[in-house]
Amino acid sequence: MKKFNSYFFLYSGLLFFGLYGLIIAVDPYDKLGINVFGLKTKAVASSRENKFYLLESSKDAYEAFILGSSTAHKYHTEDLEALTGLKTFNYAVQHTTPEDYVAIINHIRSMFKPKLIVLQVAFVDLDKNYETDKILYSSPLKDFLGQESKNTYIKEDIFSNNYMTLDALRDTFRVILINIAGEIRHQYLAHGNYIPQKDGTGPVQVVQFSHQNWILDLNRVEMLKKIQKECKDAGINLVVISAPVSIDHLEKIQADPHMNNALKIYKNVLAETFENVHDFTTEKVREFNTTEFFGNSTHPTRKFSKYMLDEIWRKK
């Protein structure tokens, strides 16, 4: 038995370090600047780079832009265009904070004179414990950050929690297979739209429920104030949306006294910072508690995203 235990721990350790070494060598999220195998692309989770070059290479004269985290992926540009008549680009990317929004808006304004920006701000965006994604600092958007923001970058440690997951292992093999096949597949279509997906089945799954230690990040509040001021000075119509969550997710937040208070602070910040705010983090989501409207508890489908846009412009 003792011999078995020794072999078990030995081979388990070798397997762990072998697989983790492969993840580090591929660096699928491009967090470490490592590329041992000389891969041509790391298409996994490179939304900032993908959207940046989609916009750079486009010949369309965009006048409206949709910003936010992956929770804003399903706002379809055709739906906003039908309401506003403005040619639209969806610039939502994964795991955003206000620092991303500053860089993205600076990039947009370097190329276009936008008339409308729809910005979806999530509850987690203002949590001081929610780190800005380090991918921002290795993406082309880094050149559109203010100097203060650039100085906040700390290189990702080689023992990253993001890489000690089954998702990271899966994405490592995806990157390798994509490069072997020579077929670069991105998650985005023309105008930054997300690839179509079928509705799920069963109940809406509660995911990404964390941030029980939510602390208001005052620096990020200042960034949002700066965005509001610059948009107003430039004559840009800035429409801000609080990111919706499913009713089960919302009730879990409300059941925790600290998180419920944090939710109120988050809503107050949006209301006091922006002139045109629309709150969808409300009990009304109870009417939409199916996978037809929510892919999971933090990611609305295109149908619910269209509903939000319709509600905003109907009120207008």
PDB file of C-alpha atoms in Angstrom:
ATOM      1  CA  MET A   1       0.000   0.000   0.000  1.00  0.00           C
ATOM      2  CA  LYS A   2       2.833   2.370   0.882  1.00  0.00           C
ATOM      3  CA  LYS A   3       4.487   1.647  -2.468  1.00  0.00           C
ATOM      4  CA  PHE A   4       1.206   2.323  -4.277  1.00  0.00           C
ATOM      5  CA  ASN A   5       0.821   5.681  -2.521  1.00  0.00           C
ATOM      6  CA  SER A   6       4.363   6.659  -3.457  1.00  0.00           C
ATOM      7  CA  TYR A   7       3.801   5.823  -7.136  1.00  0.00           C
ATOM      8  CA  PHE A   8       0.416   7.550  -7.105  1.00  0.00           C
ATOM      9  CA  PHE A   9       1.797  10.825  -5.785  1.00  0.00           C
ATOM     10  CA  LEU A  10       4.863  10.617  -8.024  1.00  0.00           C
ATOM     11  CA  TYR A  11       2.887  10.111 -11.249  1.00  0.00           C
ATOM     12  CA  SER A  12       0.192  12.597 -10.192  1.00  0.00           C
ATOM     13  CA  GLY A  13       2.898  15.206  -9.642  1.00  0.00           C
ATOM     14  CA  LEU A  14       4.551  14.434 -12.986  1.00  0.00           C
ATOM     15  CA  LEU A  15       1.185  14.640 -14.756  1.00  0.00           C
ATOM     16  CA  PHE A  16       0.330  17.967 -13.096  1.00  0.00           C
ATOM     17  CA  PHE A  17       3.672  19.615 -13.876  1.00  0.00           C
ATOM     18  CA  GLY A  18       3.708  18.156 -17.385  1.00  0.00           C
ATOM     19  CA  LEU A  19       0.260  19.567 -18.231  1.00  0.00           C
ATOM     20  CA  TYR A  20       0.920  22.863 -16.448  1.00  0.00           C
ATOM     21  CA  GLY A  21       4.240  23.153 -18.287  1.00  0.00           C
ATOM     22  CA  LEU A  22       2.374  22.691 -21.587  1.00  0.00           C
ATOM     23  CA  ILE A  23      -0.105  25.433 -20.648  1.00  0.00           C
ATOM     24  CA  ILE A  24       2.749  27.812 -19.789  1.00  0.00           C
ATOM     25  CA  ALA A  25       4.631  26.950 -23.004  1.00  0.00           C
ATOM     26  CA  VAL A  26       1.532  27.717 -25.114  1.00  0.00           C
ATOM     27  CA  ASP A  27       0.353  30.633 -22.932  1.00  0.00           C
ATOM     28  CA  PRO A  28      -3.175  30.462 -24.469  1.00  0.00           C
ATOM     29  CA  TYR A  29      -4.368  33.766 -22.992  1.00  0.00           C
ATOM     30  CA  ASP A  30      -1.104  35.540 -23.869  1.00  0.00           C
ATOM     31  CA  LYS A  31      -0.637  36.651 -20.263  1.00  0.00           C
ATOM     32  CA  LEU A  32       3.055  35.803 -19.929  1.00  0.00           C
ATOM     33  CA  GLY A  33       4.484  36.704 -23.340  1.00  0.00           C
ATOM     34  CA  ILE A  34       5.657  33.096 -23.834  1.00  0.00           C
ATOM     35  CA  ASN A  35       5.463  31.278 -27.181  1.00  0.00           C
ATOM     36  CA  VAL A  36       7.782  28.242 -26.985  1.00  0.00           C
ATOM     37  CA  PHE A  37       6.366  26.601 -30.118  1.00  0.00           C
ATOM     38  CA  GLY A  38       6.224  29.737 -32.286  1.00  0.00           C
ATOM     39  CA  LEU A  39       2.440  29.565 -32.704  1.00  0.00           C
ATOM     40  CA  LYS A  40       1.020  31.955 -35.297  1.00  0.00           C
ATOM     41  CA  THR A  41      -2.115  32.780 -33.349  1.00  0.00           C
ATOM     42  CA  LYS A  42      -3.586  32.534 -29.889  1.00  0.00           C
ATOM     43  CA  ALA A  43      -7.176  33.037 -30.942  1.00  0.00           C
ATOM     44  CA  VAL A  44      -8.540  31.909 -27.575  1.00  0.00           C
ATOM     45  CA  ALA A  45      -9.815  34.775 -25.412  1.00  0.00           C
ATOM     46  CA  SER A  46      -8.044  37.396 -27.548  1.00  0.00           C
ATOM     47  CA  SER A  47     -11.152  39.516 -27.939  1.00  0.00           C
ATOM     48  CA  ARG A  48      -9.329  42.838 -27.449  1.00  0.00           C
ATOM     49  CA  GLU A  49      -6.955  42.061 -30.293  1.00  0.00           C
ATOM     50  CA  ASN A  50      -9.686  40.639 -32.519  1.00  0.00           C
ATOM     51  CA  LYS A  51     -12.010  43.618 -32.063  1.00  0.00           C
ATOM     52  CA  PHE A  52      -9.148  46.107 -32.392  1.00  0.00           C
ATOM     53  CA  TYR A  53      -8.108  44.776 -35.810  1.00  0.00           C
ATOM     54  CA  LEU A  54     -11.693  44.266 -36.954  1.00  0.00           C
ATOM     55  CA  LEU A  55     -12.224  47.991 -36.426  1.00  0.00           C
ATOM     56  CA  GLU A  56      -8.851  48.975 -37.869  1.00  0.00           C
ATOM     57  CA  SER A  57      -9.448  47.036 -41.084  1.00  0.00           C
ATOM     58  CA  SER A  58     -13.101  48.022 -41.538  1.00  0.00           C
ATOM     59  CA  LYS A  59     -14.171  50.379 -44.312  1.00  0.00           C
ATOM     60  CA  ASP A  60     -17.497  51.158 -42.610  1.00  0.00           C
ATOM     61  CA  ALA A  61     -18.147  54.631 -41.240  1.00  0.00           C
ATOM     62  CA  TYR A  62     -19.343  53.645 -37.770  1.00  0.00           C
ATOM     63  CA  GLU A  63     -21.323  56.182 -35.765  1.00  0.00           C
ATOM     64  CA  ALA A  64     -22.491  54.037 -32.826  1.00  0.00           C
ATOM     65  CA  PHE A  65     -20.557  51.662 -30.570  1.00  0.00           C
ATOM     66  CA  ILE A  66     -21.513  49.074 -27.942  1.00  0.00           C
ATOM     67  CA  LEU A  67     -19.076  48.598 -25.054  1.00  0.00           C
ATOM     68  CA  GLY A  68     -19.004  46.226 -22.114  1.00  0.00           C
ATOM     69  CA  SER A  69     -17.686  42.881 -20.955  1.00  0.00           C
ATOM     70  CA  SER A  70     -18.681  39.490 -22.374  1.00  0.00           C
ATOM     71  CA  THR A  71     -22.131  40.207 -20.891  1.00  0.00           C
ATOM     72  CA  ALA A  72     -22.566  42.728 -23.732  1.00  0.00           C
ATOM     73  CA  HIS A  73     -21.519  40.353 -26.521  1.00  0.00           C
ATOM     74  CA  LYS A  74     -25.078  39.578 -27.553  1.00  0.00           C
ATOM     75  CA  TYR A  75     -26.160  43.120 -28.364  1.00  0.00           C
ATOM     76  CA  HIS A  76     -26.458  42.719 -32.113  1.00  0.00           C
ATOM     77  CA  THR A  77     -25.463  45.704 -34.205  1.00  0.00           C
ATOM     78  CA  GLU A  78     -28.478  45.280 -36.509  1.00  0.00           C
ATOM     79  CA  ASP A  79     -30.823  45.649 -33.531  1.00  0.00           C
ATOM     80  CA  LEU A  80     -29.301  48.984 -32.486  1.00  0.00           C
ATOM     81  CA  GLU A  81     -29.116  50.201 -36.080  1.00  0.00           C
ATOM     82  CA  ALA A  82     -32.835  49.489 -36.537  1.00  0.00           C
ATOM     83  CA  LEU A  83     -33.600  51.747 -33.548  1.00  0.00           C
ATOM     84  CA  THR A  84     -31.150  54.574 -34.246  1.00  0.00           C
ATOM     85  CA  GLY A  85     -30.314  54.483 -37.945  1.00  0.00           C
ATOM     86  CA  LEU A  86     -26.601  54.627 -36.996  1.00  0.00           C
ATOM     87  CA  LYS A  87     -23.991  52.209 -38.369  1.00  0.00           C
ATOM     88  CA  THR A  88     -22.919  50.215 -35.307  1.00  0.00           C
ATOM     89  CA  PHE A  89     -19.892  48.270 -34.073  1.00  0.00           C
ATOM     90  CA  ASN A  90     -19.903  45.973 -31.026  1.00  0.00           C
ATOM     91  CA  TYR A  91     -16.657  46.543 -29.086  1.00  0.00           C
ATOM     92  CA  ALA A  92     -17.532  44.339 -26.075  1.00  0.00           C
ATOM     93  CA  VAL A  93     -14.612  42.199 -24.862  1.00  0.00           C
ATOM     94  CA  GLN A  94     -14.077  39.679 -22.056  1.00  0.00           C
ATOM     95  CA  HIS A  95     -13.312  40.587 -18.442  1.00  0.00           C
ATOM     96  CA  THR A  96     -13.426  44.370 -18.615  1.00  0.00           C
ATOM     97  CA  THR A  97     -12.982  47.149 -16.096  1.00  0.00           C
ATOM     98  CA  PRO A  98     -13.317  50.932 -16.622  1.00  0.00           C
ATOM     99  CA  GLU A  99      -9.663  50.992 -17.672  1.00  0.00           C
ATOM    100  CA  ASP A 100     -10.669  48.990 -20.753  1.00  0.00           C
ATOM    101  CA  TYR A 101     -13.482  51.427 -21.509  1.00  0.00           C
ATOM    102  CA  VAL A 102     -11.088  54.383 -21.391  1.00  0.00           C
ATOM    103  CA  ALA A 103      -8.710  52.679 -23.846  1.00  0.00           C
ATOM    104  CA  ILE A 104     -11.487  51.494 -26.160  1.00  0.00           C
ATOM    105  CA  ILE A 105     -13.151  54.904 -26.332  1.00  0.00           C
ATOM    106  CA  ASN A 106      -9.768  56.528 -27.025  1.00  0.00           C
ATOM    107  CA  HIS A 107      -9.229  54.030 -29.850  1.00  0.00           C
ATOM    108  CA  ILE A 108     -12.685  54.686 -31.285  1.00  0.00           C
ATOM    109  CA  ARG A 109     -12.221  58.466 -31.194  1.00  0.00           C
ATOM    110  CA  SER A 110      -8.834  58.183 -32.890  1.00  0.00           C
ATOM    111  CA  MET A 111     -10.635  56.817 -35.973  1.00  0.00           C
ATOM    112  CA  PHE A 112     -14.256  58.003 -35.855  1.00  0.00           C
ATOM    113  CA  LYS A 113     -16.517  60.763 -34.636  1.00  0.00           C
ATOM    114  CA  PRO A 114     -19.092  58.684 -32.765  1.00  0.00           C
ATOM    115  CA  LYS A 115     -22.587  59.995 -32.213  1.00  0.00           C
ATOM    116  CA  LEU A 116     -23.647  57.262 -29.784  1.00  0.00           C
ATOM    117  CA  ILE A 117     -21.898  54.993 -27.268  1.00  0.00           C
ATOM    118  CA  VAL A 118     -23.886  52.332 -25.410  1.00  0.00           C
ATOM    119  CA  LEU A 119     -21.854  51.312 -22.358  1.00  0.00           C
ATOM    120  CA  GLN A 120     -22.876  48.372 -20.187  1.00  0.00           C
ATOM    121  CA  VAL A 121     -21.247  48.487 -16.743  1.00  0.00           C
ATOM    122  CA  ALA A 122     -21.334  45.353 -14.583  1.00  0.00           C
ATOM    123  CA  PHE A 123     -21.464  45.038 -10.793  1.00  0.00           C
ATOM    124  CA  VAL A 124     -17.980  43.475 -10.767  1.00  0.00           C
ATOM    125  CA  ASP A 125     -16.461  46.335 -12.807  1.00  0.00           C
ATOM    126  CA  LEU A 126     -16.314  48.566  -9.732  1.00  0.00           C
ATOM    127  CA  ASP A 127     -14.943  45.949  -7.320  1.00  0.00           C
ATOM    128  CA  LYS A 128     -11.423  46.849  -6.203  1.00  0.00           C
ATOM    129  CA  ASN A 129     -10.699  43.126  -5.790  1.00  0.00           C
ATOM    130  CA  TYR A 130     -11.579  42.479  -9.453  1.00  0.00           C
ATOM    131  CA  GLU A 131      -8.279  42.905 -11.250  1.00  0.00           C
ATOM    132  CA  THR A 132      -7.980  44.463 -14.680  1.00  0.00           C
ATOM    133  CA  ASP A 133      -7.193  41.714 -17.177  1.00  0.00           C
ATOM    134  CA  LYS A 134      -3.450  41.742 -17.862  1.00  0.00           C
ATOM    135  CA  ILE A 135      -4.201  40.918 -21.505  1.00  0.00           C
ATOM    136  CA  LEU A 136      -5.168  44.587 -21.894  1.00  0.00           C
ATOM    137  CA  TYR A 137      -1.505  45.525 -21.443  1.00  0.00           C
ATOM    138  CA  SER A 138      -0.252  43.137 -24.127  1.00  0.00           C
ATOM    139  CA  SER A 139      -3.014  44.035 -26.602  1.00  0.00           C
ATOM    140  CA  PRO A 140      -2.854  46.894 -29.140  1.00  0.00           C
ATOM    141  CA  LEU A 141      -5.182  48.846 -26.838  1.00  0.00           C
ATOM    142  CA  LYS A 142      -2.292  49.466 -24.446  1.00  0.00           C
ATOM    143  CA  ASP A 143      -1.253  52.393 -26.666  1.00  0.00           C
ATOM    144  CA  PHE A 144      -4.589  54.085 -25.935  1.00  0.00           C
ATOM    145  CA  LEU A 145      -4.273  54.054 -22.151  1.00  0.00           C
ATOM    146  CA  GLY A 146      -3.374  57.160 -20.201  1.00  0.00           C
ATOM    147  CA  GLN A 147       0.100  57.188 -18.646  1.00  0.00           C
ATOM    148  CA  GLU A 148      -1.269  56.657 -15.134  1.00  0.00           C
ATOM    149  CA  SER A 149      -3.030  53.497 -16.225  1.00  0.00           C
ATOM    150  CA  LYS A 150       0.038  52.160 -18.022  1.00  0.00           C
ATOM    151  CA  ASN A 151       2.045  52.448 -14.829  1.00  0.00           C
ATOM    152  CA  THR A 152      -0.360  50.191 -12.931  1.00  0.00           C
ATOM    153  CA  TYR A 153       0.602  47.124 -14.976  1.00  0.00           C
ATOM    154  CA  ILE A 154       2.282  44.290 -13.106  1.00  0.00           C
ATOM    155  CA  LYS A 155       3.476  41.316 -15.139  1.00  0.00           C
ATOM    156  CA  GLU A 156       1.440  38.171 -14.556  1.00  0.00           C
ATOM    157  CA  ASP A 157       3.124  35.628 -12.297  1.00  0.00           C
ATOM    158  CA  ILE A 158       4.025  32.310 -13.923  1.00  0.00           C
ATOM    159  CA  PHE A 159       1.891  30.510 -11.326  1.00  0.00           C
ATOM    160  CA  SER A 160      -1.333  32.170 -12.427  1.00  0.00           C
ATOM    161  CA  ASN A 161      -4.698  31.063 -11.032  1.00  0.00           C
ATOM    162  CA  ASN A 162      -6.105  31.563 -14.546  1.00  0.00           C
ATOM    163  CA  TYR A 163      -3.845  28.766 -15.785  1.00  0.00           C
ATOM    164  CA  MET A 164      -4.572  26.276 -13.007  1.00  0.00           C
ATOM    165  CA  THR A 165      -7.953  25.389 -14.462  1.00  0.00           C
ATOM    166  CA  LEU A 166      -9.430  22.779 -16.783  1.00  0.00           C
ATOM    167  CA  ASP A 167     -10.577  25.641 -19.044  1.00  0.00           C
ATOM    168  CA  ALA A 168      -6.961  26.724 -19.523  1.00  0.00           C
ATOM    169  CA  LEU A 169      -5.953  23.145 -20.388  1.00  0.00           C
ATOM    170  CA  ARG A 170      -8.829  22.858 -22.866  1.00  0.00           C
ATOM    171  CA  ASP A 171      -7.935  26.193 -24.465  1.00  0.00           C
ATOM    172  CA  THR A 172      -4.271  25.150 -24.696  1.00  0.00           C
ATOM    173  CA  PHE A 173      -5.213  22.165 -26.843  1.00  0.00           C
ATOM    174  CA  ARG A 174      -7.618  24.359 -28.846  1.00  0.00           C
ATOM    175  CA  VAL A 175      -4.819  26.799 -29.662  1.00  0.00           C
ATOM    176  CA  ILE A 176      -2.519  23.938 -30.712  1.00  0.00           C
ATOM    177  CA  LEU A 177      -5.190  22.349 -32.930  1.00  0.00           C
ATOM    178  CA  ILE A 178      -6.102  25.683 -34.521  1.00  0.00           C
ATOM    179  CA  ASN A 179      -2.461  26.260 -35.444  1.00  0.00           C
ATOM    180  CA  ILE A 180      -2.009  22.709 -36.761  1.00  0.00           C
ATOM    181  CA  ALA A 181      -5.146  23.000 -38.889  1.00  0.00           C
ATOM    182  CA  GLY A 182      -4.023  26.387 -40.176  1.00  0.00           C
ATOM    183  CA  GLU A 183      -7.581  27.652 -39.787  1.00  0.00           C
ATOM    184  CA  ILE A 184      -7.860  30.737 -37.623  1.00  0.00           C
ATOM    185  CA  ARG A 185     -11.304  30.753 -36.049  1.00  0.00           C
ATOM    186  CA  HIS A 186     -12.504  33.787 -34.180  1.00  0.00           C
ATOM    187  CA  GLN A 187     -15.618  34.274 -32.076  1.00  0.00           C
ATOM    188  CA  TYR A 188     -16.633  37.418 -33.928  1.00  0.00           C
ATOM    189  CA  LEU A 189     -18.328  38.184 -37.211  1.00  0.00           C
ATOM    190  CA  ALA A 190     -18.584  41.436 -39.156  1.00  0.00           C
ATOM    191  CA  HIS A 191     -19.111  44.600 -37.081  1.00  0.00           C
ATOM    192  CA  GLY A 192     -17.937  42.795 -33.925  1.00  0.00           C
ATOM    193  CA  ASN A 193     -21.045  40.618 -33.622  1.00  0.00           C
ATOM    194  CA  TYR A 194     -20.764  37.398 -31.626  1.00  0.00           C
ATOM    195  CA  ILE A 195     -21.156  34.044 -33.368  1.00  0.00           C
ATOM    196  CA  PRO A 196     -24.777  32.757 -33.280  1.00  0.00           C
ATOM    197  CA  GLN A 197     -25.517  30.206 -30.581  1.00  0.00           C
ATOM    198  CA  LYS A 198     -28.499  27.976 -29.866  1.00  0.00           C
ATOM    199  CA  ASP A 199     -30.543  28.531 -26.741  1.00  0.00           C
ATOM    200  CA  GLY A 200     -29.670  26.249 -23.868  1.00  0.00           C
ATOM    201  CA  THR A 201     -32.005  23.835 -22.112  1.00  0.00           C
ATOM    202  CA  GLY A 202     -33.045  23.392 -18.509  1.00  0.00           C
ATOM    203  CA  PRO A 203     -32.849  26.037 -15.781  1.00  0.00           C
ATOM    204  CA  VAL A 204     -30.578  29.089 -16.008  1.00  0.00           C
ATOM    205  CA  GLN A 205     -27.320  28.114 -14.326  1.00  0.00           C
ATOM    206  CA  VAL A 206     -25.885  30.465 -11.699  1.00  0.00           C
ATOM    207  CA  VAL A 207     -22.235  31.099 -12.596  1.00  0.00           C
ATOM    208  CA  GLN A 208     -19.488  33.543 -11.637  1.00  0.00           C
ATOM    209  CA  PHE A 209     -21.107  34.243  -8.299  1.00  0.00           C
ATOM    210  CA  SER A 210     -18.309  35.718  -6.239  1.00  0.00           C
ATOM    211  CA  HIS A 211     -17.141  39.120  -5.026  1.00  0.00           C
ATOM    212  CA  GLN A 212     -18.466  38.597  -1.504  1.00  0.00           C
ATOM    213  CA  ASN A 213     -15.666  40.985  -0.463  1.00  0.00           C
ATOM    214  CA  TRP A 214     -16.741  43.684  -2.944  1.00  0.00           C
ATOM    215  CA  ILE A 215     -15.050  47.045  -2.278  1.00  0.00           C
ATOM    216  CA  LEU A 216     -15.781  50.193  -4.269  1.00  0.00           C
ATOM    217  CA  ASP A 217     -12.779  51.198  -6.393  1.00  0.00           C
ATOM    218  CA  LEU A 218     -12.720  55.001  -6.307  1.00  0.00           C
ATOM    219  CA  ASN A 219     -10.131  55.187  -9.099  1.00  0.00           C
ATOM    220  CA  ARG A 220     -12.533  53.379 -11.409  1.00  0.00           C
ATOM    221  CA  VAL A 221     -15.331  55.732 -10.402  1.00  0.00           C
ATOM    222  CA  GLU A 222     -13.095  58.628 -11.496  1.00  0.00           C
ATOM    223  CA  MET A 223     -12.492  56.879 -14.825  1.00  0.00           C
ATOM    224  CA  LEU A 224     -16.250  56.638 -15.377  1.00  0.00           C
ATOM    225  CA  LYS A 225     -16.661  60.319 -14.531  1.00  0.00           C
ATOM    226  CA  LYS A 226     -13.945  61.135 -17.052  1.00  0.00           C
ATOM    227  CA  ILE A 227     -15.739  59.094 -19.720  1.00  0.00           C
ATOM    228  CA  GLN A 228     -19.006  60.944 -19.034  1.00  0.00           C
ATOM    229  CA  LYS A 229     -17.330  64.353 -19.204  1.00  0.00           C
ATOM    230  CA  GLU A 230     -15.361  63.643 -22.379  1.00  0.00           C
ATOM    231  CA  CYS A 231     -18.409  62.224 -24.154  1.00  0.00           C
ATOM    232  CA  LYS A 232     -20.500  65.229 -23.166  1.00  0.00           C
ATOM    233  CA  ASP A 233     -17.785  67.672 -24.280  1.00  0.00           C
ATOM    234  CA  ALA A 234     -17.505  65.855 -27.621  1.00  0.00           C
ATOM    235  CA  GLY A 235     -21.274  65.787 -28.181  1.00  0.00           C
ATOM    236  CA  ILE A 236     -21.453  61.995 -27.911  1.00  0.00           C
ATOM    237  CA  ASN A 237     -24.730  60.542 -26.646  1.00  0.00           C
ATOM    238  CA  LEU A 238     -23.580  58.185 -23.860  1.00  0.00           C
ATOM    239  CA  VAL A 239     -26.218  55.627 -22.852  1.00  0.00           C
ATOM    240  CA  VAL A 240     -25.269  53.515 -19.813  1.00  0.00           C
ATOM    241  CA  ILE A 241     -26.850  50.175 -18.877  1.00  0.00           C
ATOM    242  CA  SER A 242     -26.426  48.249 -15.642  1.00  0.00           C
ATOM    243  CA  ALA A 243     -25.578  44.668 -16.603  1.00  0.00           C
ATOM    244  CA  PRO A 244     -28.513  42.328 -15.883  1.00  0.00           C
ATOM    245  CA  VAL A 245     -28.228  39.032 -14.013  1.00  0.00           C
ATOM    246  CA  SER A 246     -30.804  36.272 -13.710  1.00  0.00           C
ATOM    247  CA  ILE A 247     -33.300  36.361 -10.843  1.00  0.00           C
ATOM    248  CA  ASP A 248     -31.555  33.511  -8.983  1.00  0.00           C
ATOM    249  CA  HIS A 249     -28.250  35.353  -9.218  1.00  0.00           C
ATOM    250  CA  LEU A 250     -29.835  38.609  -8.086  1.00  0.00           C
ATOM    251  CA  GLU A 251     -31.539  36.958  -5.113  1.00  0.00           C
ATOM    252  CA  LYS A 252     -28.244  35.413  -4.001  1.00  0.00           C
ATOM    253  CA  ILE A 253     -26.705  38.906  -4.000  1.00  0.00           C
ATOM    254  CA  GLN A 254     -29.670  40.310  -2.068  1.00  0.00           C
ATOM    255  CA  ALA A 255     -29.459  37.513   0.511  1.00  0.00           C
ATOM    256  CA  ASP A 256     -25.912  38.552   1.459  1.00  0.00           C
ATOM    257  CA  PRO A 257     -26.060  41.808   3.488  1.00  0.00           C
ATOM    258  CA  HIS A 258     -22.630  43.005   2.356  1.00  0.00           C
ATOM    259  CA  MET A 259     -23.224  42.228  -1.326  1.00  0.00           C
ATOM    260  CA  ASN A 260     -26.716  43.711  -1.230  1.00  0.00           C
ATOM    261  CA  ASN A 261     -25.295  46.948   0.164  1.00  0.00           C
ATOM    262  CA  ALA A 262     -22.545  46.824  -2.487  1.00  0.00           C
ATOM    263  CA  LEU A 263     -25.224  46.459  -5.170  1.00  0.00           C
ATOM    264  CA  LYS A 264     -26.905  49.621  -3.903  1.00  0.00           C
ATOM    265  CA  ILE A 265     -23.567  51.474  -3.948  1.00  0.00           C
ATOM    266  CA  TYR A 266     -22.923  50.296  -7.518  1.00  0.00           C
ATOM    267  CA  LYS A 267     -26.340  51.540  -8.658  1.00  0.00           C
ATOM    268  CA  ASN A 268     -25.879  54.863  -6.860  1.00  0.00           C
ATOM    269  CA  VAL A 269     -22.502  55.390  -8.532  1.00  0.00           C
ATOM    270  CA  LEU A 270     -24.028  54.840 -11.977  1.00  0.00           C
ATOM    271  CA  ALA A 271     -26.945  57.156 -11.202  1.00  0.00           C
ATOM    272  CA  GLU A 272     -24.687  59.926  -9.849  1.00  0.00           C
ATOM    273  CA  THR A 273     -21.978  59.597 -12.524  1.00  0.00           C
ATOM    274  CA  PHE A 274     -23.964  59.347 -15.749  1.00  0.00           C
ATOM    275  CA  GLU A 275     -26.736  61.483 -17.188  1.00  0.00           C
ATOM    276  CA  ASN A 276     -28.470  58.686 -19.091  1.00  0.00           C
ATOM    277  CA  VAL A 277     -28.652  55.438 -17.065  1.00  0.00           C
ATOM    278  CA  HIS A 278     -30.955  52.443 -17.474  1.00  0.00           C
ATOM    279  CA  ASP A 279     -31.131  49.898 -14.652  1.00  0.00           C
ATOM    280  CA  PHE A 280     -31.783  46.290 -15.677  1.00  0.00           C
ATOM    281  CA  THR A 281     -30.340  44.720 -12.518  1.00  0.00           C
ATOM    282  CA  THR A 282     -33.825  44.527 -11.052  1.00  0.00           C
ATOM    283  CA  GLU A 283     -36.553  42.123  -9.973  1.00  0.00           C
ATOM    284  CA  LYS A 284     -38.104  42.481 -13.438  1.00  0.00           C
ATOM    285  CA  VAL A 285     -35.696  39.806 -14.698  1.00  0.00           C
ATOM    286  CA  ARG A 286     -37.971  37.287 -12.957  1.00  0.00           C
ATOM    287  CA  GLU A 287     -40.152  37.418 -16.078  1.00  0.00           C
ATOM    288  CA  PHE A 288     -37.212  36.241 -18.188  1.00  0.00           C
ATOM    289  CA  ASN A 289     -35.905  33.317 -16.136  1.00  0.00           C
ATOM    290  CA  THR A 290     -35.361  30.862 -19.009  1.00  0.00           C
ATOM    291  CA  THR A 291     -32.451  30.006 -21.278  1.00  0.00           C
ATOM    292  CA  GLU A 292     -34.296  31.781 -24.068  1.00  0.00           C
ATOM    293  CA  PHE A 293     -33.221  35.027 -22.383  1.00  0.00           C
ATOM    294  CA  PHE A 294     -30.143  34.043 -20.328  1.00  0.00           C
ATOM    295  CA  GLY A 295     -27.369  31.714 -21.495  1.00  0.00           C
ATOM    296  CA  ASN A 296     -26.346  31.600 -17.847  1.00  0.00           C
ATOM    297  CA  SER A 297     -26.989  33.873 -14.887  1.00  0.00           C
ATOM    298  CA  THR A 298     -24.612  36.633 -16.055  1.00  0.00           C
ATOM    299  CA  HIS A 299     -24.838  36.366 -19.853  1.00  0.00           C
ATOM    300  CA  PRO A 300     -28.062  37.489 -21.560  1.00  0.00           C
ATOM    301  CA  THR A 301     -28.949  36.053 -24.955  1.00  0.00           C
ATOM    302  CA  ARG A 302     -29.468  38.191 -28.042  1.00  0.00           C
ATOM    303  CA  LYS A 303     -33.223  38.107 -27.393  1.00  0.00           C
ATOM    304  CA  PHE A 304     -32.903  39.704 -23.949  1.00  0.00           C
ATOM    305  CA  SER A 305     -30.228  42.123 -25.181  1.00  0.00           C
ATOM    306  CA  LYS A 306     -32.630  43.241 -27.913  1.00  0.00           C
ATOM    307  CA  TYR A 307     -35.371  43.619 -25.302  1.00  0.00           C
ATOM    308  CA  MET A 308     -33.176  46.024 -23.304  1.00  0.00           C
ATOM    309  CA  LEU A 309     -32.406  48.159 -26.356  1.00  0.00           C
ATOM    310  CA  ASP A 310     -36.091  48.216 -27.312  1.00  0.00           C
ATOM    311  CA  GLU A 311     -37.050  49.302 -23.785  1.00  0.00           C
ATOM    312  CA  ILE A 312     -34.503  52.146 -23.781  1.00  0.00           C
ATOM    313  CA  TRP A 313     -35.479  53.553 -27.167  1.00  0.00           C
ATOM    314  CA  ARG A 314     -39.189  53.036 -26.536  1.00  0.00           C
ATOM    315  CA  LYS A 315     -38.843  55.280 -23.464  1.00  0.00           C
ATOM    316  CA  LYS A 316     -36.927  57.822 -25.537  1.00  0.00           C
TER     317      LYS A 316
END
